[in-house]
Tab-separated table of C-alpha atoms in Angstrom:
chain	number	residue	atom	x	y	z
A	1	MET	CA	4.105	-8.182	-31.340
A	2	ASN	CA	3.209	-11.364	-32.727
A	3	THR	CA	3.809	-15.027	-31.814
A	4	THR	CA	4.181	-18.165	-33.797
A	5	GLY	CA	3.337	-20.756	-31.537
A	6	PRO	CA	0.087	-22.480	-31.120
A	7	ALA	CA	-3.315	-20.657	-30.619
A	8	ASP	CA	-3.376	-21.603	-27.013
A	9	LYS	CA	-0.317	-19.714	-26.552
A	10	GLY	CA	-1.812	-16.587	-27.578
A	11	LEU	CA	-4.520	-14.094	-26.567
A	12	ARG	CA	-8.010	-15.407	-25.527
A	13	LEU	CA	-10.489	-12.487	-25.235
A	14	ILE	CA	-13.951	-13.849	-24.321
A	15	PRO	CA	-17.277	-12.048	-24.240
A	16	PHE	CA	-19.163	-11.030	-21.088
A	17	ARG	CA	-22.361	-9.351	-19.797
A	18	GLY	CA	-21.327	-5.706	-19.705
A	19	LEU	CA	-22.268	-3.991	-16.644
A	20	ARG	CA	-23.120	-0.313	-17.497
A	21	TYR	CA	-25.014	2.844	-16.128
A	22	VAL	CA	-28.659	3.451	-17.142
A	23	PRO	CA	-28.543	6.571	-18.771
A	24	GLU	CA	-32.205	7.581	-17.640
A	25	ARG	CA	-31.151	7.297	-13.945
A	26	VAL	CA	-28.040	9.470	-13.873
A	27	GLY	CA	-27.321	13.222	-15.022
A	28	SER	CA	-25.465	12.145	-17.916
A	29	LEU	CA	-22.620	9.645	-18.828
A	30	SER	CA	-20.249	12.067	-18.997
A	31	ALA	CA	-20.691	13.232	-15.337
A	32	VAL	CA	-20.564	9.522	-13.945
A	33	THR	CA	-17.297	8.644	-15.620
A	34	SER	CA	-13.678	9.095	-14.361
A	35	PRO	CA	-9.967	8.967	-15.360
A	36	PRO	CA	-8.286	5.664	-14.097
A	37	TYR	CA	-7.851	5.518	-10.354
A	38	ASP	CA	-4.180	6.274	-10.233
A	39	VAL	CA	-4.744	9.374	-12.599
A	40	VAL	CA	-7.060	11.227	-10.497
A	41	VAL	CA	-5.356	14.306	-9.104
A	42	ARG	CA	-6.282	13.762	-5.133
A	43	PRO	CA	-7.636	15.897	-3.396
A	44	ASP	CA	-8.937	18.217	-5.736
A	45	GLY	CA	-9.636	16.304	-8.813
A	46	LEU	CA	-11.330	13.510	-6.434
A	47	HIS	CA	-13.511	16.128	-4.992
A	48	HIS	CA	-14.320	17.800	-8.470
A	49	LEU	CA	-15.527	14.124	-9.654
A	50	GLU	CA	-17.651	13.269	-6.305
A	51	SER	CA	-19.522	16.701	-6.852
A	52	ALA	CA	-19.860	16.107	-10.535
A	53	ASP	CA	-22.815	13.592	-9.948
A	54	PRO	CA	-24.152	11.558	-6.984
A	55	TYR	CA	-23.128	8.409	-8.892
A	56	ASN	CA	-19.788	9.161	-10.261
A	57	ILE	CA	-17.834	5.902	-10.599
A	58	VAL	CA	-15.218	7.397	-8.401
A	59	ARG	CA	-17.064	6.444	-5.334
A	60	LEU	CA	-16.588	2.655	-6.297
A	61	ILE	CA	-12.895	3.008	-7.249
A	62	LEU	CA	-11.737	5.696	-4.959
A	63	PRO	CA	-14.116	5.305	-1.925
A	64	GLN	CA	-13.429	7.522	0.943
A	65	ALA	CA	-13.753	6.310	4.555
A	66	ALA	CA	-11.487	6.203	7.871
A	67	THR	CA	-9.884	2.746	7.194
A	68	PRO	CA	-9.025	0.724	4.003
A	69	ALA	CA	-11.471	-1.873	5.039
A	70	ASN	CA	-14.182	0.207	5.504
A	71	ARG	CA	-13.595	2.123	2.225
A	72	HIS	CA	-13.675	-1.418	0.587
A	73	HIS	CA	-16.980	-2.298	2.051
A	74	GLN	CA	-18.376	1.047	1.424
A	75	ALA	CA	-17.653	0.362	-2.355
A	76	ALA	CA	-19.340	-2.816	-2.335
A	77	ALA	CA	-22.147	-1.539	-0.446
A	78	THR	CA	-22.718	1.222	-3.055
A	79	LEU	CA	-22.195	-1.101	-5.941
A	80	GLU	CA	-24.948	-3.293	-4.452
A	81	ARG	CA	-26.987	-0.365	-3.766
A	82	TRP	CA	-26.796	1.126	-7.318
A	83	LEU	CA	-27.597	-2.496	-8.792
A	84	ALA	CA	-30.865	-2.637	-6.691
A	85	ASP	CA	-31.693	0.693	-7.729
A	86	GLY	CA	-31.474	0.503	-11.438
A	87	VAL	CA	-28.691	2.946	-11.654
A	88	LEU	CA	-26.587	-0.023	-12.985
A	89	ALA	CA	-27.741	-2.820	-15.257
A	90	ARG	CA	-26.118	-5.910	-17.007
A	91	ASP	CA	-26.499	-5.988	-20.676
A	92	PRO	CA	-28.786	-8.730	-21.866
A	93	GLU	CA	-26.348	-11.479	-23.377
A	94	PRO	CA	-22.582	-11.511	-23.577
A	95	ALA	CA	-20.490	-9.380	-25.682
A	96	LEU	CA	-17.412	-8.034	-26.794
A	97	TYR	CA	-17.297	-4.126	-27.045
A	98	VAL	CA	-15.793	-2.085	-29.566
A	99	TYR	CA	-14.541	1.142	-27.926
A	100	GLU	CA	-13.726	4.501	-29.824
A	101	GLN	CA	-11.989	7.439	-28.403
A	102	ARG	CA	-11.576	10.658	-30.464
A	103	ARG	CA	-10.211	14.320	-29.940
A	104	GLY	CA	-9.203	16.341	-32.814
A	105	ASP	CA	-6.595	14.530	-34.603
A	106	VAL	CA	-6.381	11.656	-31.942
A	107	LEU	CA	-8.372	8.515	-32.718
A	108	GLN	CA	-8.190	5.411	-30.814
A	109	ARG	CA	-10.320	1.960	-31.370
A	110	GLY	CA	-10.020	-1.337	-29.730
A	111	VAL	CA	-11.934	-4.211	-28.083
A	112	ILE	CA	-12.869	-4.437	-24.610
A	113	GLY	CA	-13.478	-8.144	-23.022
A	114	ALA	CA	-12.604	-10.299	-20.361
A	115	LEU	CA	-9.061	-11.824	-21.311
A	116	ALA	CA	-7.632	-15.175	-19.932
A	117	LEU	CA	-5.109	-14.369	-17.401
A	118	SER	CA	-1.562	-15.490	-17.836
A	119	SER	CA	1.716	-15.382	-15.809
A	120	PRO	CA	4.656	-13.426	-17.293
A	121	ALA	CA	6.647	-16.579	-17.924
A	122	ASP	CA	4.186	-17.526	-20.294
A	123	GLY	CA	5.027	-14.661	-22.752
A	124	ILE	CA	1.188	-14.084	-23.593
A	125	VAL	CA	0.829	-10.631	-21.766
A	126	LEU	CA	4.172	-8.722	-21.260
A	127	PRO	CA	4.443	-6.392	-18.366
A	128	HIS	CA	7.026	-3.567	-18.373
A	129	GLU	CA	6.952	-1.974	-15.259
A	130	ASP	CA	7.461	-3.161	-11.788
A	131	VAL	CA	4.853	-2.810	-9.171
A	132	MET	CA	4.485	-1.520	-5.703
A	133	ALA	CA	3.173	-4.017	-3.269
A	134	ASP	CA	1.046	-1.729	-1.184
A	135	VAL	CA	-0.855	-0.583	-4.254
A	136	VAL	CA	-1.538	-4.248	-5.515
A	137	GLU	CA	-2.754	-4.960	-1.850
A	138	ASP	CA	-5.228	-2.490	-1.945
A	139	ARG	CA	-6.642	-2.826	-5.501
A	140	ALA	CA	-6.910	-6.589	-4.746
A	141	ALA	CA	-8.949	-5.822	-1.411
A	142	LEU	CA	-11.201	-3.480	-3.382
A	143	LEU	CA	-11.715	-6.174	-6.187
A	144	ARG	CA	-11.986	-8.874	-3.680
A	145	THR	CA	-14.685	-7.142	-1.796
A	146	THR	CA	-16.570	-5.851	-4.809
A	147	ALA	CA	-16.289	-8.942	-6.849
A	148	ALA	CA	-15.984	-6.536	-10.025
A	149	ASN	CA	-13.702	-5.273	-12.627
A	150	LEU	CA	-14.164	-1.573	-12.199
A	151	GLU	CA	-11.703	-0.380	-14.837
A	152	PRO	CA	-10.438	-1.920	-18.096
A	153	LEU	CA	-6.649	-2.142	-18.352
A	154	LEU	CA	-5.133	-0.879	-21.675
A	155	LEU	CA	-3.111	-3.587	-23.491
A	156	THR	CA	-1.522	-3.252	-26.956
A	157	TYR	CA	-0.750	-5.793	-29.752
A	158	ARG	CA	0.583	-5.405	-33.113
A	159	GLY	CA	-1.783	-6.715	-35.721
A	160	ASP	CA	-1.613	-6.918	-39.456
A	161	THR	CA	-0.704	-3.997	-41.018
A	162	GLU	CA	-2.428	-4.609	-44.510
A	163	GLY	CA	-5.247	-2.334	-44.828
A	164	ALA	CA	-4.141	-0.139	-41.878
A	165	PRO	CA	-4.932	3.799	-41.995
A	166	SER	CA	-1.854	5.716	-43.119
A	167	GLY	CA	-1.361	9.535	-42.645
A	168	GLU	CA	-4.437	10.749	-40.606
A	169	GLN	CA	-5.689	8.083	-38.412
A	170	SER	CA	-9.470	8.789	-39.472
A	171	ALA	CA	-8.624	8.053	-43.018
A	172	ALA	CA	-10.618	5.074	-44.294
A	173	PRO	CA	-8.356	1.663	-44.852
A	174	ALA	CA	-7.805	1.374	-48.735
A	175	THR	CA	-8.786	-2.606	-48.544
A	176	PRO	CA	-11.360	-4.064	-46.058
A	177	PRO	CA	-9.465	-5.416	-42.970
A	178	GLY	CA	-9.684	-8.937	-41.486
A	179	GLY	CA	-9.901	-10.298	-38.170
A	180	THR	CA	-10.238	-7.983	-35.297
A	181	ALA	CA	-9.927	-4.799	-37.303
A	182	GLY	CA	-12.722	-5.987	-39.580
A	183	VAL	CA	-14.756	-6.480	-36.405
A	184	VAL	CA	-14.105	-3.250	-35.446
A	185	GLU	CA	-14.805	-1.420	-38.729
A	186	ARG	CA	-18.203	-3.479	-39.225
A	187	ALA	CA	-19.325	-2.205	-35.959
A	188	LEU	CA	-18.775	1.276	-36.876
A	189	GLY	CA	-21.902	1.151	-39.262
A	190	ARG	CA	-24.028	0.173	-36.695
A	191	ALA	CA	-25.991	2.794	-34.115
A	192	PRO	CA	-23.408	2.710	-30.809
A	193	LEU	CA	-24.907	1.795	-27.472
A	194	LEU	CA	-23.815	5.046	-25.957
A	195	THR	CA	-22.024	8.264	-26.804
A	196	THR	CA	-20.623	10.923	-24.760
A	197	THR	CA	-17.888	13.544	-24.515
A	198	THR	CA	-15.876	13.728	-21.384
A	199	GLU	CA	-14.273	17.202	-19.659
A	200	ASP	CA	-10.864	16.256	-21.267
A	201	GLY	CA	-12.501	16.828	-24.761
A	202	PHE	CA	-12.576	13.346	-25.713
A	203	ALA	CA	-15.545	11.874	-27.704
A	204	HIS	CA	-16.413	8.275	-26.575
A	205	ARG	CA	-18.522	5.689	-28.436
A	206	LEU	CA	-19.246	1.916	-27.554
A	207	TRP	CA	-20.593	-0.830	-29.625
A	208	ALA	CA	-21.704	-4.317	-28.398
A	209	VAL	CA	-20.344	-7.274	-30.690
A	210	THR	CA	-22.577	-10.273	-30.171
A	211	ASP	CA	-22.754	-11.935	-33.826
A	212	PRO	CA	-21.069	-15.596	-33.157
A	213	THR	CA	-19.208	-15.104	-36.597
A	214	ASP	CA	-17.633	-11.723	-35.417
A	215	LEU	CA	-16.709	-13.221	-32.134
A	216	ALA	CA	-15.013	-16.131	-33.936
A	217	HIS	CA	-13.023	-13.747	-35.999
A	218	VAL	CA	-11.657	-12.048	-32.797
A	219	SER	CA	-10.957	-15.079	-31.297
A	220	ASP	CA	-9.228	-16.754	-33.979
A	221	ASP	CA	-7.138	-13.425	-34.721
A	222	LEU	CA	-6.153	-12.859	-31.361
A	223	SER	CA	-4.891	-16.195	-30.577
A	224	ARG	CA	-1.846	-15.509	-32.739
A	225	HIS	CA	-0.850	-12.428	-30.619
A	226	GLN	CA	0.943	-11.331	-27.520
A	227	ALA	CA	0.040	-7.971	-25.769
A	228	LEU	CA	2.211	-5.270	-23.825
A	229	ILE	CA	0.586	-3.927	-20.926
A	230	ALA	CA	0.511	-0.379	-21.458
A	231	ASP	CA	-1.562	0.877	-18.699
A	232	GLY	CA	-2.665	-1.297	-15.465
A	233	HIS	CA	0.280	-3.201	-14.017
A	234	HIS	CA	-1.107	-2.822	-10.415
A	235	ARG	CA	-4.583	-3.981	-11.595
A	236	TRP	CA	-3.047	-6.818	-13.725
A	237	ALA	CA	-0.874	-7.937	-10.749
A	238	THR	CA	-4.320	-7.770	-8.562
A	239	TYR	CA	-6.001	-9.988	-11.174
A	240	LEU	CA	-3.059	-12.527	-10.760
A	241	ARG	CA	-3.370	-12.587	-7.235
A	242	LEU	CA	-7.404	-13.150	-7.121
A	243	ARG	CA	-7.021	-15.855	-9.751
A	244	ASP	CA	-4.275	-17.721	-7.896
A	245	GLU	CA	-6.500	-17.303	-4.365
A	246	HIS	CA	-9.387	-18.786	-5.943
A	247	ALA	CA	-7.565	-21.618	-7.808
A	248	ALA	CA	-6.283	-22.542	-4.416
A	249	THR	CA	-9.417	-22.554	-2.656
A	250	ALA	CA	-10.409	-24.990	-5.281
A	251	GLY	CA	-8.032	-27.116	-4.460
A	252	PRO	CA	-4.942	-28.858	-6.135
A	253	GLU	CA	-7.139	-31.606	-7.451
A	254	SER	CA	-9.190	-29.260	-9.443
A	255	PRO	CA	-8.865	-29.106	-13.158
A	256	ALA	CA	-7.208	-26.178	-15.129
A	257	GLY	CA	-9.218	-23.269	-15.168
A	258	ALA	CA	-10.414	-23.885	-11.343
A	259	ALA	CA	-10.461	-20.171	-10.540
A	260	GLY	CA	-13.630	-19.570	-12.793
A	261	PRO	CA	-14.433	-16.113	-13.854
A	262	TRP	CA	-11.601	-15.125	-11.619
A	263	GLY	CA	-9.236	-16.294	-14.260
A	264	TYR	CA	-10.215	-13.557	-16.507
A	265	GLY	CA	-9.686	-9.750	-16.297
A	266	LEU	CA	-11.563	-6.796	-17.979
A	267	VAL	CA	-9.196	-5.444	-20.604
A	268	LEU	CA	-9.070	-3.150	-23.650
A	269	LEU	CA	-7.061	-4.452	-26.414
A	270	ILE	CA	-5.671	-1.883	-29.040
A	271	ASP	CA	-4.071	-2.616	-32.447
A	272	THR	CA	-1.136	-0.013	-32.461
A	273	ALA	CA	-0.214	-0.773	-35.910
A	274	ARG	CA	-3.766	0.574	-36.717
A	275	TYR	CA	-3.975	3.067	-33.917
A	276	PRO	CA	-0.557	4.063	-32.401
A	277	LEU	CA	-0.720	5.078	-28.633
A	278	GLN	CA	0.738	8.245	-27.245
A	279	VAL	CA	3.582	7.942	-24.576
A	280	ARG	CA	3.714	10.353	-21.724
A	281	SER	CA	5.650	10.762	-18.592
A	282	ILE	CA	4.729	10.171	-15.056
A	283	HIS	CA	6.261	12.555	-12.642
A	284	ARG	CA	7.497	12.506	-9.208
A	285	LEU	CA	6.613	14.638	-6.210
A	286	LEU	CA	8.920	14.327	-3.425
A	287	ARG	CA	7.039	15.782	-0.417
A	288	GLY	CA	9.843	16.233	2.202
A	289	LEU	CA	12.328	17.946	0.010
A	290	PRO	CA	12.336	21.333	-0.723
A	291	VAL	CA	13.848	22.334	-4.066
A	292	GLY	CA	16.592	24.250	-2.401
A	293	ARG	CA	17.943	21.292	-0.700
A	294	ALA	CA	17.538	19.010	-3.504
A	295	LEU	CA	19.881	21.310	-5.678
A	296	ASP	CA	22.307	21.556	-2.924
A	297	ALA	CA	22.966	17.832	-2.685
A	298	LEU	CA	23.230	17.466	-6.586
A	299	ALA	CA	26.579	19.571	-6.586
A	300	GLY	CA	29.535	17.590	-8.157
A	301	SER	CA	27.013	14.750	-9.262
A	302	PHE	CA	24.912	16.508	-12.107
A	303	ARG	CA	24.946	19.834	-14.128
A	304	VAL	CA	22.365	22.077	-12.751
A	305	ARG	CA	20.818	25.160	-14.760
A	306	THR	CA	17.804	27.616	-14.008
A	307	VAL	CA	15.698	27.729	-17.285
A	308	GLY	CA	13.024	30.374	-17.978
A	309	GLY	CA	9.148	29.572	-18.123
A	310	PRO	CA	6.442	29.290	-18.797
A	311	LEU	CA	6.165	25.436	-18.224
A	312	ALA	CA	5.921	24.767	-21.909
A	313	GLU	CA	9.428	26.369	-22.603
A	314	ALA	CA	10.852	24.710	-19.751
A	315	LEU	CA	9.680	21.325	-20.832
A	316	GLY	CA	11.218	22.413	-24.517
A	317	ALA	CA	14.519	22.542	-22.640
A	318	LEU	CA	13.944	19.341	-21.008
A	319	GLY	CA	13.427	17.649	-24.136
A	320	ASP	CA	16.310	19.064	-25.820
A	321	ALA	CA	18.789	17.819	-22.778
A	322	ALA	CA	16.966	14.522	-23.103
A	323	ALA	CA	17.925	13.951	-26.816
A	324	THR	CA	21.670	13.639	-25.605
A	325	GLY	CA	21.505	11.923	-22.197
A	326	ASN	CA	19.589	11.773	-18.735
A	327	ALA	CA	17.773	14.941	-17.967
A	328	PHE	CA	15.196	16.062	-15.393
A	329	LEU	CA	13.426	19.305	-14.448
A	330	LEU	CA	12.953	20.328	-10.997
A	331	ALA	CA	10.178	22.621	-9.621
A	332	GLY	CA	8.566	24.060	-6.607
A	333	ASP	CA	10.030	27.162	-5.869
A	334	GLY	CA	8.541	29.334	-8.643
A	335	ARG	CA	11.247	28.458	-11.182
A	336	PHE	CA	12.457	25.517	-13.354
A	337	HIS	CA	15.892	23.903	-12.765
A	338	LEU	CA	17.457	21.554	-15.351
A	339	VAL	CA	19.398	18.777	-14.040
A	340	ASP	CA	21.403	16.777	-16.828
A	341	ARG	CA	24.914	15.297	-17.551
A	342	PRO	CA	25.093	12.790	-14.690
A	343	ASP	CA	28.387	11.983	-13.239
A	344	GLU	CA	29.787	8.691	-14.960
A	345	GLU	CA	31.442	7.668	-11.907
A	346	LEU	CA	28.023	7.854	-9.684
A	347	LEU	CA	26.178	5.980	-12.446
A	348	ALA	CA	28.777	3.228	-12.464
A	349	ARG	CA	28.412	3.160	-8.555
A	350	THR	CA	24.725	3.218	-8.327
A	351	VAL	CA	22.974	1.553	-11.546
A	352	ARG	CA	22.728	-2.114	-11.848
A	353	THR	CA	25.067	-3.892	-14.452
A	354	ASP	CA	23.069	-6.844	-14.937
A	355	ARG	CA	20.613	-5.371	-17.369
A	356	PRO	CA	20.614	-4.199	-20.770
A	357	ALA	CA	22.147	-0.936	-21.827
A	358	ALA	CA	18.857	0.575	-22.877
A	359	TRP	CA	17.509	-0.047	-19.251
A	360	ARG	CA	20.596	1.212	-17.732
A	361	ARG	CA	20.205	4.556	-19.692
A	362	LEU	CA	16.536	5.021	-18.877
A	363	ASP	CA	15.806	8.466	-16.886
A	364	ALA	CA	13.916	6.278	-14.267
A	365	THR	CA	16.566	3.905	-13.981
A	366	VAL	CA	18.855	6.929	-13.063
A	367	LEU	CA	16.402	8.914	-11.115
A	368	HIS	CA	15.865	5.995	-8.744
A	369	ALA	CA	19.064	4.476	-8.477
A	370	ALA	CA	21.133	7.518	-8.204
A	371	LEU	CA	19.306	10.339	-7.144
A	372	LEU	CA	16.473	8.834	-4.972
A	373	ASP	CA	18.493	6.140	-3.568
A	374	GLN	CA	22.105	7.909	-3.356
A	375	VAL	CA	22.125	11.377	-3.521
A	376	TRP	CA	18.865	12.177	-1.719
A	377	ARG	CA	18.068	9.155	0.013
A	378	ILE	CA	14.325	9.116	-0.212
A	379	PRO	CA	12.460	6.208	0.394
A	380	ASP	CA	10.272	4.833	-2.337
A	381	ASP	CA	7.069	4.769	-0.610
A	382	PRO	CA	3.658	6.805	-0.565
A	383	GLU	CA	4.648	8.878	2.467
A	384	HIS	CA	7.596	10.309	0.566
A	385	ILE	CA	6.874	9.917	-2.991
A	386	SER	CA	3.792	10.625	-5.102
A	387	TYR	CA	3.381	9.846	-8.909
A	388	LEU	CA	1.254	12.237	-10.908
A	389	HIS	CA	0.435	12.132	-14.614
A	390	ASP	CA	-0.454	15.789	-14.930
A	391	THR	CA	2.703	18.032	-15.412
A	392	GLU	CA	0.895	21.214	-14.201
A	393	ALA	CA	-0.464	19.834	-11.172
A	394	ALA	CA	2.897	18.382	-9.957
A	395	VAL	CA	4.357	21.745	-10.230
A	396	VAL	CA	1.215	23.312	-8.508
A	397	GLN	CA	1.570	20.594	-5.458
A	398	ALA	CA	5.126	20.785	-4.982
A	399	GLU	CA	4.918	24.690	-4.792
A	400	ARG	CA	1.693	24.332	-2.097
A	401	THR	CA	3.505	21.834	-0.073
A	402	GLY	CA	7.250	22.910	-0.423
A	403	GLY	CA	8.329	19.768	-1.990
A	404	THR	CA	10.131	19.151	-5.215
A	405	ALA	CA	8.579	18.215	-8.514
A	406	VAL	CA	10.852	15.965	-10.277
A	407	LEU	CA	9.459	16.248	-14.284
A	408	MET	CA	10.348	13.506	-16.633
A	409	HIS	CA	10.847	13.426	-20.416
A	410	PRO	CA	8.638	10.546	-22.023
A	411	VAL	CA	10.294	7.046	-22.993
A	412	ARG	CA	10.084	5.851	-26.671
A	413	GLU	CA	7.414	3.237	-27.214
A	414	ASP	CA	10.016	0.990	-29.335
A	415	VAL	CA	12.194	1.090	-26.095
A	416	VAL	CA	9.394	-0.014	-23.749
A	417	ARG	CA	8.326	-2.976	-26.428
A	418	GLU	CA	12.132	-4.116	-26.877
A	419	LEU	CA	12.760	-4.333	-23.034
A	420	ALA	CA	9.428	-6.135	-22.445
A	421	ARG	CA	10.385	-8.587	-25.164
A	422	GLN	CA	13.579	-9.286	-23.065
A	423	GLY	CA	11.541	-10.016	-20.094
A	424	VAL	CA	12.977	-6.721	-18.464
A	425	THR	CA	11.052	-4.709	-16.381
A	426	MET	CA	11.273	-1.015	-16.113
A	427	PRO	CA	11.312	0.941	-12.815
A	428	ARG	CA	7.784	1.475	-11.874
A	429	LYS	CA	5.850	4.414	-13.306
A	430	SER	CA	8.294	4.962	-16.265
A	431	THR	CA	5.521	5.507	-18.740
A	432	SER	CA	2.031	6.599	-19.177
A	433	PHE	CA	0.286	5.451	-22.402
A	434	GLY	CA	-2.899	7.049	-23.764
A	435	PRO	CA	-5.409	8.017	-24.402
A	436	LYS	CA	-6.683	5.677	-21.723
A	437	PRO	CA	-10.049	4.203	-21.376
A	438	ALA	CA	-12.675	6.315	-19.330
A	439	THR	CA	-13.636	4.446	-16.245
A	440	GLY	CA	-17.536	3.801	-15.878
A	441	LEU	CA	-18.409	3.076	-19.532
A	442	VAL	CA	-18.445	-0.558	-18.957
A	443	MET	CA	-17.550	-2.705	-16.064
A	444	ARG	CA	-17.469	-6.373	-15.346
A	445	SER	CA	-19.165	-8.300	-12.538
A	446	VAL	CA	-17.220	-11.531	-11.361
A	447	THR	CA	-20.044	-13.137	-9.727
A	448	PHE	CA	-22.397	-12.698	-12.998
A	449	ASP	CA	-19.902	-14.714	-15.252
């Protein structure tokens, strides 16, 4: 995603003093990391992470207490204690960080830094999903109280394809790359700051980039690009809210950039011309709707068929149906029910017509506009709907709670990018890009910048 405008209209990524675990003070780096806060399956996954190590990062990103205010203050107190005890320490000088994730044939490399914040209207960082106000409020309160960016957002851009690997991602480029890609490649020849393998089988490596020439190469290169938010829309909205709060506090007569370090946010930037991301689905768990009642309500508006398991085969049937139209897989009663071929009159009545055709055809659009709002009449709030990235966990929780899991088919990345370019946001939680960066490998303290 390139932009041909002036450099100040592109991405501005600056180095920062990374806040990292001191390896000698924890059991292992893998034991203190976590998936992003919204990927942790609760309560089972949360309890597992809490028991993995007393210093697991989940105690900061998902603190447990009786009230939201108590949770946030507890996280801030925990962070302060870990800093005082030497569990966490700042790196000696500002750096950008080259980050690598690898599992089997999947290889992802990018750069972590503090990105200058911009509004969607600026066309520099493009969101593609709506956000939920209550989640933004919770994340804003946590960030405001801890004064720390605890998790990097995942952003993508399309760099120069010259010298990009072809075939296997691990193949060496035919010609030495320049710009950010060259800085990444050169970092690989040095000893990393850390190496660890997490429970999901991903090997992680991190390098610090402090050389002024390398930093200048990254700055010049990224200034000509715009980025798509792949993961972290709520955290990006949180960044913007707190930036505006601090700019307002500085007063209307203050110069541009009055928000100071709050005008930047921690991100991981991936060049998908070199390292394409995987796109997965985010599933819905409808807590108060049993499968039987859900199916009864669909009579006359969708075709419903029971398909055989196991889960992988049922998902294959979903993929086949999704190739020709909207399709969903319902689970929770020990069976799998394929729901497809929506009634055209229902779609005409419920789906907005002031959006592009690609948006109107999205499964998430049809699910929310036709099924949740009209057929099932379920409010889109945390009390009624949970969003789960793990397919098996969605089915298990539906069976355990007597609810309905609505399993989704992934959206193609090119559809996401094209809608984002048009300024059209998708229904929230429409996509899950990955692999996601592990939380806990490097953080950013706002007060230390």
